[in-house]
Amino acid sequence: MQNNIREIVFDTETTGFDPLTGDRLVEIGAVELINHVPTGRTYHQYINPERDVPEEVVKVHGLTTEFLKDYPVFEKVAQDFIDFIGDDGILVAHNATFDMKFINYELKNLGYDEYKWDRVIDTLEIAKNKFPGQRNNLDVLCKRFGIDNSARTFHGALLDAQLLAEVYLELLGGAEPTMDLAASSKKDNSKKNENIEIKRVYREARVFALPNDWEEKHREFLLKNIKNPIWLSDEVEEKKEEN
């Protein structure tokens, strides 16, 4: 029996670009897929970074120092995040180098094991291979695949993870089951196996009269230009014997 593939599509928001210079996580959002189908399980957490959030970063994700100050620090939620990922979860992120840099930095500081790269899928790398030389950020990919991202007025970790899950399945070749599970469950499944009668109109084969010498000329052409044609092998042998 084939084992189920469990993937966690996730996104992070931060105070900046580099945890080594003091930047910290402020939000994590994640969506669970089983065999590339959303299960409905999600993880979402705002995080107190214990530092100010620069104004230029607030313009990106809208999360202010004042808003975040009453949320737990990462140490308080780390185990919940680890439990959601589980032992079998494959991490899927867009520009995964950025997200994993922050996640592993925080985990290492708390004495947890870091996630290894053999458990990580980077959708940005997939997109670059699929659409070389083109822009491949999340908004562009949503537009390219016809995915509605109109609610994305700010970068938000959970919303971005949900959009990325749709993009990821399109990058894999398109979702076989619809991403809109609620809508699909309302469909009348009783019609799936109905036999549909297709009426075909059959016409008698038309006969084309060829000049008498065309068939012989065709054979001569084959014998002259094609060495040992297998579909005329018997005639080839006869011709050799005649000569």
PDB file of C-alpha atoms in Angstrom:
ATOM      1  CA  MET A   1       0.000   0.000   0.000  1.00  0.00           C
ATOM      2  CA  GLN A   2       1.338   3.428  -0.961  1.00  0.00           C
ATOM      3  CA  ASN A   3       2.041   5.743   1.963  1.00  0.00           C
ATOM      4  CA  ASN A   4       0.226   9.059   2.059  1.00  0.00           C
ATOM      5  CA  ILE A   5       2.303  12.103   1.148  1.00  0.00           C
ATOM      6  CA  ARG A   6       1.876  14.746   3.832  1.00  0.00           C
ATOM      7  CA  GLU A   7       3.001  18.260   2.953  1.00  0.00           C
ATOM      8  CA  ILE A   8       2.888  21.461   4.972  1.00  0.00           C
ATOM      9  CA  VAL A   9       2.695  24.565   2.789  1.00  0.00           C
ATOM     10  CA  PHE A  10       3.763  27.476   4.960  1.00  0.00           C
ATOM     11  CA  ASP A  11       4.771  31.121   4.977  1.00  0.00           C
ATOM     12  CA  THR A  12       6.362  33.467   7.501  1.00  0.00           C
ATOM     13  CA  GLU A  13       6.394  37.194   8.141  1.00  0.00           C
ATOM     14  CA  THR A  14       9.346  38.788   9.878  1.00  0.00           C
ATOM     15  CA  THR A  15      10.793  42.099  11.079  1.00  0.00           C
ATOM     16  CA  GLY A  16      13.392  42.077   8.301  1.00  0.00           C
ATOM     17  CA  PHE A  17      15.689  39.948   6.189  1.00  0.00           C
ATOM     18  CA  ASP A  18      18.249  38.339   8.477  1.00  0.00           C
ATOM     19  CA  PRO A  19      17.930  36.737  11.909  1.00  0.00           C
ATOM     20  CA  LEU A  20      21.696  37.025  12.365  1.00  0.00           C
ATOM     21  CA  THR A  21      21.319  40.809  12.520  1.00  0.00           C
ATOM     22  CA  GLY A  22      18.474  40.739  15.006  1.00  0.00           C
ATOM     23  CA  ASP A  23      15.374  40.220  12.858  1.00  0.00           C
ATOM     24  CA  ARG A  24      12.674  37.896  14.181  1.00  0.00           C
ATOM     25  CA  LEU A  25       9.536  36.032  13.183  1.00  0.00           C
ATOM     26  CA  VAL A  26       6.224  37.829  13.681  1.00  0.00           C
ATOM     27  CA  GLU A  27       3.791  35.403  12.005  1.00  0.00           C
ATOM     28  CA  ILE A  28       3.597  31.820  10.749  1.00  0.00           C
ATOM     29  CA  GLY A  29       0.799  30.358   8.639  1.00  0.00           C
ATOM     30  CA  ALA A  30       0.583  26.788   7.358  1.00  0.00           C
ATOM     31  CA  VAL A  31      -1.783  24.536   5.389  1.00  0.00           C
ATOM     32  CA  GLU A  32      -1.783  20.739   5.462  1.00  0.00           C
ATOM     33  CA  LEU A  33      -1.993  18.700   2.256  1.00  0.00           C
ATOM     34  CA  ILE A  34      -2.399  14.938   2.058  1.00  0.00           C
ATOM     35  CA  ASN A  35      -1.555  13.531  -1.364  1.00  0.00           C
ATOM     36  CA  HIS A  36      -1.680  17.127  -2.671  1.00  0.00           C
ATOM     37  CA  VAL A  37      -5.231  17.694  -1.381  1.00  0.00           C
ATOM     38  CA  PRO A  38      -5.991  20.252   1.387  1.00  0.00           C
ATOM     39  CA  THR A  39      -7.306  18.554   4.511  1.00  0.00           C
ATOM     40  CA  GLY A  40      -8.697  21.737   6.071  1.00  0.00           C
ATOM     41  CA  ARG A  41      -6.115  21.661   8.882  1.00  0.00           C
ATOM     42  CA  THR A  42      -4.213  24.896   9.262  1.00  0.00           C
ATOM     43  CA  TYR A  43      -1.760  26.468  11.666  1.00  0.00           C
ATOM     44  CA  HIS A  44      -1.624  30.207  12.331  1.00  0.00           C
ATOM     45  CA  GLN A  45       0.230  32.178  14.945  1.00  0.00           C
ATOM     46  CA  TYR A  46       1.222  35.786  15.517  1.00  0.00           C
ATOM     47  CA  ILE A  47       4.475  36.114  17.455  1.00  0.00           C
ATOM     48  CA  ASN A  48       5.881  38.832  19.689  1.00  0.00           C
ATOM     49  CA  PRO A  49       9.350  39.522  18.236  1.00  0.00           C
ATOM     50  CA  GLU A  50      10.469  41.284  21.430  1.00  0.00           C
ATOM     51  CA  ARG A  51      11.706  44.209  19.360  1.00  0.00           C
ATOM     52  CA  ASP A  52      10.338  47.041  17.252  1.00  0.00           C
ATOM     53  CA  VAL A  53       8.952  46.327  13.805  1.00  0.00           C
ATOM     54  CA  PRO A  54      10.443  48.800  11.293  1.00  0.00           C
ATOM     55  CA  GLU A  55       7.920  51.073   9.608  1.00  0.00           C
ATOM     56  CA  GLU A  56       8.984  49.977   6.106  1.00  0.00           C
ATOM     57  CA  VAL A  57       8.255  46.370   7.055  1.00  0.00           C
ATOM     58  CA  VAL A  58       4.876  47.271   8.546  1.00  0.00           C
ATOM     59  CA  LYS A  59       3.956  48.606   5.091  1.00  0.00           C
ATOM     60  CA  VAL A  60       4.476  45.074   3.737  1.00  0.00           C
ATOM     61  CA  HIS A  61       2.573  42.930   6.239  1.00  0.00           C
ATOM     62  CA  GLY A  62       0.706  45.473   8.393  1.00  0.00           C
ATOM     63  CA  LEU A  63       1.877  43.978  11.717  1.00  0.00           C
ATOM     64  CA  THR A  64       2.912  46.747  14.117  1.00  0.00           C
ATOM     65  CA  THR A  65       4.921  46.534  17.315  1.00  0.00           C
ATOM     66  CA  GLU A  66       1.806  47.586  19.243  1.00  0.00           C
ATOM     67  CA  PHE A  67      -0.320  44.851  17.634  1.00  0.00           C
ATOM     68  CA  LEU A  68       2.227  42.100  18.314  1.00  0.00           C
ATOM     69  CA  LYS A  69       3.236  42.976  21.889  1.00  0.00           C
ATOM     70  CA  ASP A  70       0.464  40.915  23.526  1.00  0.00           C
ATOM     71  CA  TYR A  71       1.103  37.753  21.494  1.00  0.00           C
ATOM     72  CA  PRO A  72       3.371  34.945  22.772  1.00  0.00           C
ATOM     73  CA  VAL A  73       7.081  34.829  21.992  1.00  0.00           C
ATOM     74  CA  PHE A  74       8.282  32.030  19.726  1.00  0.00           C
ATOM     75  CA  GLU A  75       9.496  29.945  22.663  1.00  0.00           C
ATOM     76  CA  LYS A  76       5.887  29.601  23.856  1.00  0.00           C
ATOM     77  CA  VAL A  77       4.558  28.373  20.500  1.00  0.00           C
ATOM     78  CA  ALA A  78       7.531  26.453  19.100  1.00  0.00           C
ATOM     79  CA  GLN A  79       6.273  23.046  20.221  1.00  0.00           C
ATOM     80  CA  ASP A  80       2.825  23.667  18.714  1.00  0.00           C
ATOM     81  CA  PHE A  81       4.461  24.458  15.378  1.00  0.00           C
ATOM     82  CA  ILE A  82       6.701  21.381  15.591  1.00  0.00           C
ATOM     83  CA  ASP A  83       3.697  19.206  16.441  1.00  0.00           C
ATOM     84  CA  PHE A  84       1.785  20.543  13.435  1.00  0.00           C
ATOM     85  CA  ILE A  85       4.685  19.745  11.109  1.00  0.00           C
ATOM     86  CA  GLY A  86       5.020  16.286  12.656  1.00  0.00           C
ATOM     87  CA  ASP A  87       7.654  13.689  11.919  1.00  0.00           C
ATOM     88  CA  ASP A  88       6.438  13.124   8.353  1.00  0.00           C
ATOM     89  CA  GLY A  89       5.625  16.631   7.151  1.00  0.00           C
ATOM     90  CA  ILE A  90       7.398  17.871   4.033  1.00  0.00           C
ATOM     91  CA  LEU A  91       7.838  21.644   4.239  1.00  0.00           C
ATOM     92  CA  VAL A  92       6.784  23.621   1.149  1.00  0.00           C
ATOM     93  CA  ALA A  93       7.587  27.335   0.895  1.00  0.00           C
ATOM     94  CA  HIS A  94       8.115  30.019  -1.732  1.00  0.00           C
ATOM     95  CA  ASN A  95      11.736  31.158  -1.558  1.00  0.00           C
ATOM     96  CA  ALA A  96      12.223  28.525   1.122  1.00  0.00           C
ATOM     97  CA  THR A  97      15.764  29.706   1.886  1.00  0.00           C
ATOM     98  CA  PHE A  98      14.324  32.808   3.538  1.00  0.00           C
ATOM     99  CA  ASP A  99      11.639  31.064   5.594  1.00  0.00           C
ATOM    100  CA  MET A 100      13.821  28.142   6.671  1.00  0.00           C
ATOM    101  CA  LYS A 101      16.592  30.522   7.722  1.00  0.00           C
ATOM    102  CA  PHE A 102      14.255  32.106  10.295  1.00  0.00           C
ATOM    103  CA  ILE A 103      12.545  28.882  11.393  1.00  0.00           C
ATOM    104  CA  ASN A 104      15.808  27.019  11.936  1.00  0.00           C
ATOM    105  CA  TYR A 105      17.439  29.986  13.659  1.00  0.00           C
ATOM    106  CA  GLU A 106      14.625  30.167  16.202  1.00  0.00           C
ATOM    107  CA  LEU A 107      14.534  26.394  16.728  1.00  0.00           C
ATOM    108  CA  LYS A 108      18.294  26.159  17.171  1.00  0.00           C
ATOM    109  CA  ASN A 109      18.276  28.964  19.757  1.00  0.00           C
ATOM    110  CA  LEU A 110      15.768  26.971  21.803  1.00  0.00           C
ATOM    111  CA  GLY A 111      17.688  23.702  21.548  1.00  0.00           C
ATOM    112  CA  TYR A 112      15.372  22.021  19.026  1.00  0.00           C
ATOM    113  CA  ASP A 113      16.598  20.109  15.988  1.00  0.00           C
ATOM    114  CA  GLU A 114      16.739  22.111  12.788  1.00  0.00           C
ATOM    115  CA  TYR A 115      14.800  20.947   9.729  1.00  0.00           C
ATOM    116  CA  LYS A 116      17.016  19.359   7.097  1.00  0.00           C
ATOM    117  CA  TRP A 117      16.824  20.409   3.460  1.00  0.00           C
ATOM    118  CA  ASP A 118      15.776  16.937   2.337  1.00  0.00           C
ATOM    119  CA  ARG A 119      12.398  17.745   3.896  1.00  0.00           C
ATOM    120  CA  VAL A 120      11.991  21.081   2.097  1.00  0.00           C
ATOM    121  CA  ILE A 121      10.455  21.943  -1.289  1.00  0.00           C
ATOM    122  CA  ASP A 122      11.033  25.408  -2.728  1.00  0.00           C
ATOM    123  CA  THR A 123       8.194  26.434  -5.058  1.00  0.00           C
ATOM    124  CA  LEU A 124      10.226  29.399  -6.299  1.00  0.00           C
ATOM    125  CA  GLU A 125      12.817  27.005  -7.724  1.00  0.00           C
ATOM    126  CA  ILE A 126      10.064  24.951  -9.360  1.00  0.00           C
ATOM    127  CA  ALA A 127       8.593  28.125 -10.890  1.00  0.00           C
ATOM    128  CA  LYS A 128      11.991  29.287 -12.163  1.00  0.00           C
ATOM    129  CA  ASN A 129      12.506  25.959 -13.905  1.00  0.00           C
ATOM    130  CA  LYS A 130       9.000  26.019 -15.343  1.00  0.00           C
ATOM    131  CA  PHE A 131       9.055  29.690 -16.391  1.00  0.00           C
ATOM    132  CA  PRO A 132      12.723  30.603 -16.898  1.00  0.00           C
ATOM    133  CA  GLY A 133      13.556  34.287 -17.239  1.00  0.00           C
ATOM    134  CA  GLN A 134      10.128  35.402 -15.983  1.00  0.00           C
ATOM    135  CA  ARG A 135       8.944  36.982 -12.747  1.00  0.00           C
ATOM    136  CA  ASN A 136       7.771  34.282 -10.372  1.00  0.00           C
ATOM    137  CA  ASN A 137       6.598  35.963  -7.186  1.00  0.00           C
ATOM    138  CA  LEU A 138       3.357  34.785  -5.591  1.00  0.00           C
ATOM    139  CA  ASP A 139       1.166  37.522  -7.093  1.00  0.00           C
ATOM    140  CA  VAL A 140       2.480  36.861 -10.601  1.00  0.00           C
ATOM    141  CA  LEU A 141       1.965  33.102 -10.240  1.00  0.00           C
ATOM    142  CA  CYS A 142      -1.585  33.600  -8.960  1.00  0.00           C
ATOM    143  CA  LYS A 143      -2.357  35.721 -12.004  1.00  0.00           C
ATOM    144  CA  ARG A 144      -0.670  33.228 -14.329  1.00  0.00           C
ATOM    145  CA  PHE A 145      -2.750  30.345 -12.980  1.00  0.00           C
ATOM    146  CA  GLY A 146      -6.003  32.286 -12.603  1.00  0.00           C
ATOM    147  CA  ILE A 147      -6.012  32.070  -8.799  1.00  0.00           C
ATOM    148  CA  ASP A 148      -8.005  34.783  -7.012  1.00  0.00           C
ATOM    149  CA  ASN A 149      -5.670  36.746  -4.749  1.00  0.00           C
ATOM    150  CA  SER A 150      -7.845  39.847  -4.452  1.00  0.00           C
ATOM    151  CA  ALA A 151      -7.914  39.499  -0.641  1.00  0.00           C
ATOM    152  CA  ARG A 152      -4.134  39.923  -0.509  1.00  0.00           C
ATOM    153  CA  THR A 153      -3.923  43.625   0.352  1.00  0.00           C
ATOM    154  CA  PHE A 154      -1.047  42.875   2.769  1.00  0.00           C
ATOM    155  CA  HIS A 155       1.326  39.952   3.015  1.00  0.00           C
ATOM    156  CA  GLY A 156      -0.297  37.622   5.535  1.00  0.00           C
ATOM    157  CA  ALA A 157       1.248  34.269   6.432  1.00  0.00           C
ATOM    158  CA  LEU A 158      -1.903  32.136   6.466  1.00  0.00           C
ATOM    159  CA  LEU A 159      -3.485  33.701   3.387  1.00  0.00           C
ATOM    160  CA  ASP A 160      -0.192  33.451   1.526  1.00  0.00           C
ATOM    161  CA  ALA A 161       0.161  29.803   2.551  1.00  0.00           C
ATOM    162  CA  GLN A 162      -3.335  29.074   1.251  1.00  0.00           C
ATOM    163  CA  LEU A 163      -2.599  30.818  -2.054  1.00  0.00           C
ATOM    164  CA  LEU A 164       0.748  29.067  -2.302  1.00  0.00           C
ATOM    165  CA  ALA A 165      -0.938  25.694  -1.810  1.00  0.00           C
ATOM    166  CA  GLU A 166      -3.035  26.388  -4.918  1.00  0.00           C
ATOM    167  CA  VAL A 167      -0.016  27.642  -6.841  1.00  0.00           C
ATOM    168  CA  TYR A 168       2.011  24.599  -5.782  1.00  0.00           C
ATOM    169  CA  LEU A 169      -0.549  22.183  -7.194  1.00  0.00           C
ATOM    170  CA  GLU A 170      -0.634  24.132 -10.451  1.00  0.00           C
ATOM    171  CA  LEU A 171       3.161  23.979 -10.632  1.00  0.00           C
ATOM    172  CA  LEU A 172       2.895  20.217 -10.264  1.00  0.00           C
ATOM    173  CA  GLY A 173       0.671  20.098 -13.321  1.00  0.00           C
ATOM    174  CA  GLY A 174      -2.714  21.140 -11.995  1.00  0.00           C
ATOM    175  CA  ALA A 175      -4.876  19.920  -9.160  1.00  0.00           C
ATOM    176  CA  GLU A 176      -6.820  16.781 -10.026  1.00  0.00           C
ATOM    177  CA  PRO A 177      -9.267  17.264  -7.147  1.00  0.00           C
ATOM    178  CA  THR A 178     -10.541  20.819  -6.952  1.00  0.00           C
ATOM    179  CA  MET A 179      -8.994  23.024  -4.279  1.00  0.00           C
ATOM    180  CA  ASP A 180     -12.504  24.221  -3.424  1.00  0.00           C
ATOM    181  CA  LEU A 181     -13.452  21.194  -1.356  1.00  0.00           C
ATOM    182  CA  ALA A 182     -16.577  22.796   0.062  1.00  0.00           C
ATOM    183  CA  ALA A 183     -17.934  23.476  -3.411  1.00  0.00           C
ATOM    184  CA  SER A 184     -17.033  20.049  -4.726  1.00  0.00           C
ATOM    185  CA  SER A 185     -18.812  18.310  -1.866  1.00  0.00           C
ATOM    186  CA  LYS A 186     -22.068  19.950  -2.942  1.00  0.00           C
ATOM    187  CA  LYS A 187     -21.949  18.412  -6.397  1.00  0.00           C
ATOM    188  CA  ASP A 188     -24.244  15.519  -7.232  1.00  0.00           C
ATOM    189  CA  ASN A 189     -21.820  12.611  -7.199  1.00  0.00           C
ATOM    190  CA  SER A 190     -24.539  10.246  -8.379  1.00  0.00           C
ATOM    191  CA  LYS A 191     -24.012  11.489 -11.935  1.00  0.00           C
ATOM    192  CA  LYS A 192     -20.337  10.631 -12.064  1.00  0.00           C
ATOM    193  CA  ASN A 193     -20.794   7.071 -13.262  1.00  0.00           C
ATOM    194  CA  GLU A 194     -23.697   7.610 -15.615  1.00  0.00           C
ATOM    195  CA  ASN A 195     -23.225   6.136 -19.068  1.00  0.00           C
ATOM    196  CA  ILE A 196     -23.498   8.843 -21.704  1.00  0.00           C
ATOM    197  CA  GLU A 197     -24.673   7.657 -25.111  1.00  0.00           C
ATOM    198  CA  ILE A 198     -22.724   9.260 -27.933  1.00  0.00           C
ATOM    199  CA  LYS A 199     -24.326   8.933 -31.329  1.00  0.00           C
ATOM    200  CA  ARG A 200     -21.851   8.644 -34.144  1.00  0.00           C
ATOM    201  CA  VAL A 201     -22.690   9.010 -37.804  1.00  0.00           C
ATOM    202  CA  TYR A 202     -20.951   6.383 -39.912  1.00  0.00           C
ATOM    203  CA  ARG A 203     -20.385   6.968 -43.589  1.00  0.00           C
ATOM    204  CA  GLU A 204     -19.515   4.434 -46.251  1.00  0.00           C
ATOM    205  CA  ALA A 205     -15.897   4.440 -47.313  1.00  0.00           C
ATOM    206  CA  ARG A 206     -15.250   6.458 -50.433  1.00  0.00           C
ATOM    207  CA  VAL A 207     -13.440   4.763 -53.303  1.00  0.00           C
ATOM    208  CA  PHE A 208     -10.804   6.743 -55.193  1.00  0.00           C
ATOM    209  CA  ALA A 209      -9.940   5.435 -58.653  1.00  0.00           C
ATOM    210  CA  LEU A 210      -6.195   5.580 -59.417  1.00  0.00           C
ATOM    211  CA  PRO A 211      -4.611   5.460 -62.857  1.00  0.00           C
ATOM    212  CA  ASN A 212      -3.550   1.930 -63.751  1.00  0.00           C
ATOM    213  CA  ASP A 213       0.186   2.625 -63.641  1.00  0.00           C
ATOM    214  CA  TRP A 214       0.293   4.549 -60.320  1.00  0.00           C
ATOM    215  CA  GLU A 215       0.575   1.468 -58.141  1.00  0.00           C
ATOM    216  CA  GLU A 216       3.500   0.131 -60.149  1.00  0.00           C
ATOM    217  CA  LYS A 217       5.244   3.503 -60.149  1.00  0.00           C
ATOM    218  CA  HIS A 218       4.852   3.683 -56.372  1.00  0.00           C
ATOM    219  CA  ARG A 219       6.484   0.276 -55.952  1.00  0.00           C
ATOM    220  CA  GLU A 220       9.350   1.267 -58.231  1.00  0.00           C
ATOM    221  CA  PHE A 221       9.880   4.439 -56.230  1.00  0.00           C
ATOM    222  CA  LEU A 222      10.091   2.491 -52.979  1.00  0.00           C
ATOM    223  CA  LEU A 223      12.486  -0.053 -54.416  1.00  0.00           C
ATOM    224  CA  LYS A 224      14.708   2.654 -55.867  1.00  0.00           C
ATOM    225  CA  ASN A 225      14.840   5.019 -52.880  1.00  0.00           C
ATOM    226  CA  ILE A 226      14.327   2.885 -49.764  1.00  0.00           C
ATOM    227  CA  LYS A 227      16.670   0.074 -48.912  1.00  0.00           C
ATOM    228  CA  ASN A 228      14.854  -3.139 -48.030  1.00  0.00           C
ATOM    229  CA  PRO A 229      11.413  -1.708 -47.112  1.00  0.00           C
ATOM    230  CA  ILE A 230       9.903  -4.265 -44.768  1.00  0.00           C
ATOM    231  CA  TRP A 231       6.399  -3.728 -46.083  1.00  0.00           C
ATOM    232  CA  LEU A 232       7.573  -4.822 -49.542  1.00  0.00           C
ATOM    233  CA  SER A 233      10.066  -7.460 -48.444  1.00  0.00           C
ATOM    234  CA  ASP A 234       8.532 -10.236 -50.562  1.00  0.00           C
ATOM    235  CA  GLU A 235       8.416  -8.068 -53.682  1.00  0.00           C
ATOM    236  CA  VAL A 236      11.998  -6.919 -53.102  1.00  0.00           C
ATOM    237  CA  GLU A 237      13.170 -10.513 -53.113  1.00  0.00           C
ATOM    238  CA  GLU A 238      11.180 -11.232 -56.284  1.00  0.00           C
ATOM    239  CA  LYS A 239      12.709  -8.193 -57.978  1.00  0.00           C
ATOM    240  CA  LYS A 240      16.223  -9.315 -57.075  1.00  0.00           C
ATOM    241  CA  GLU A 241      15.574 -12.743 -58.520  1.00  0.00           C
ATOM    242  CA  GLU A 242      14.278 -11.219 -61.766  1.00  0.00           C
ATOM    243  CA  ASN A 243      17.473  -9.162 -62.127  1.00  0.00           C
TER     244      ASN A 243
END
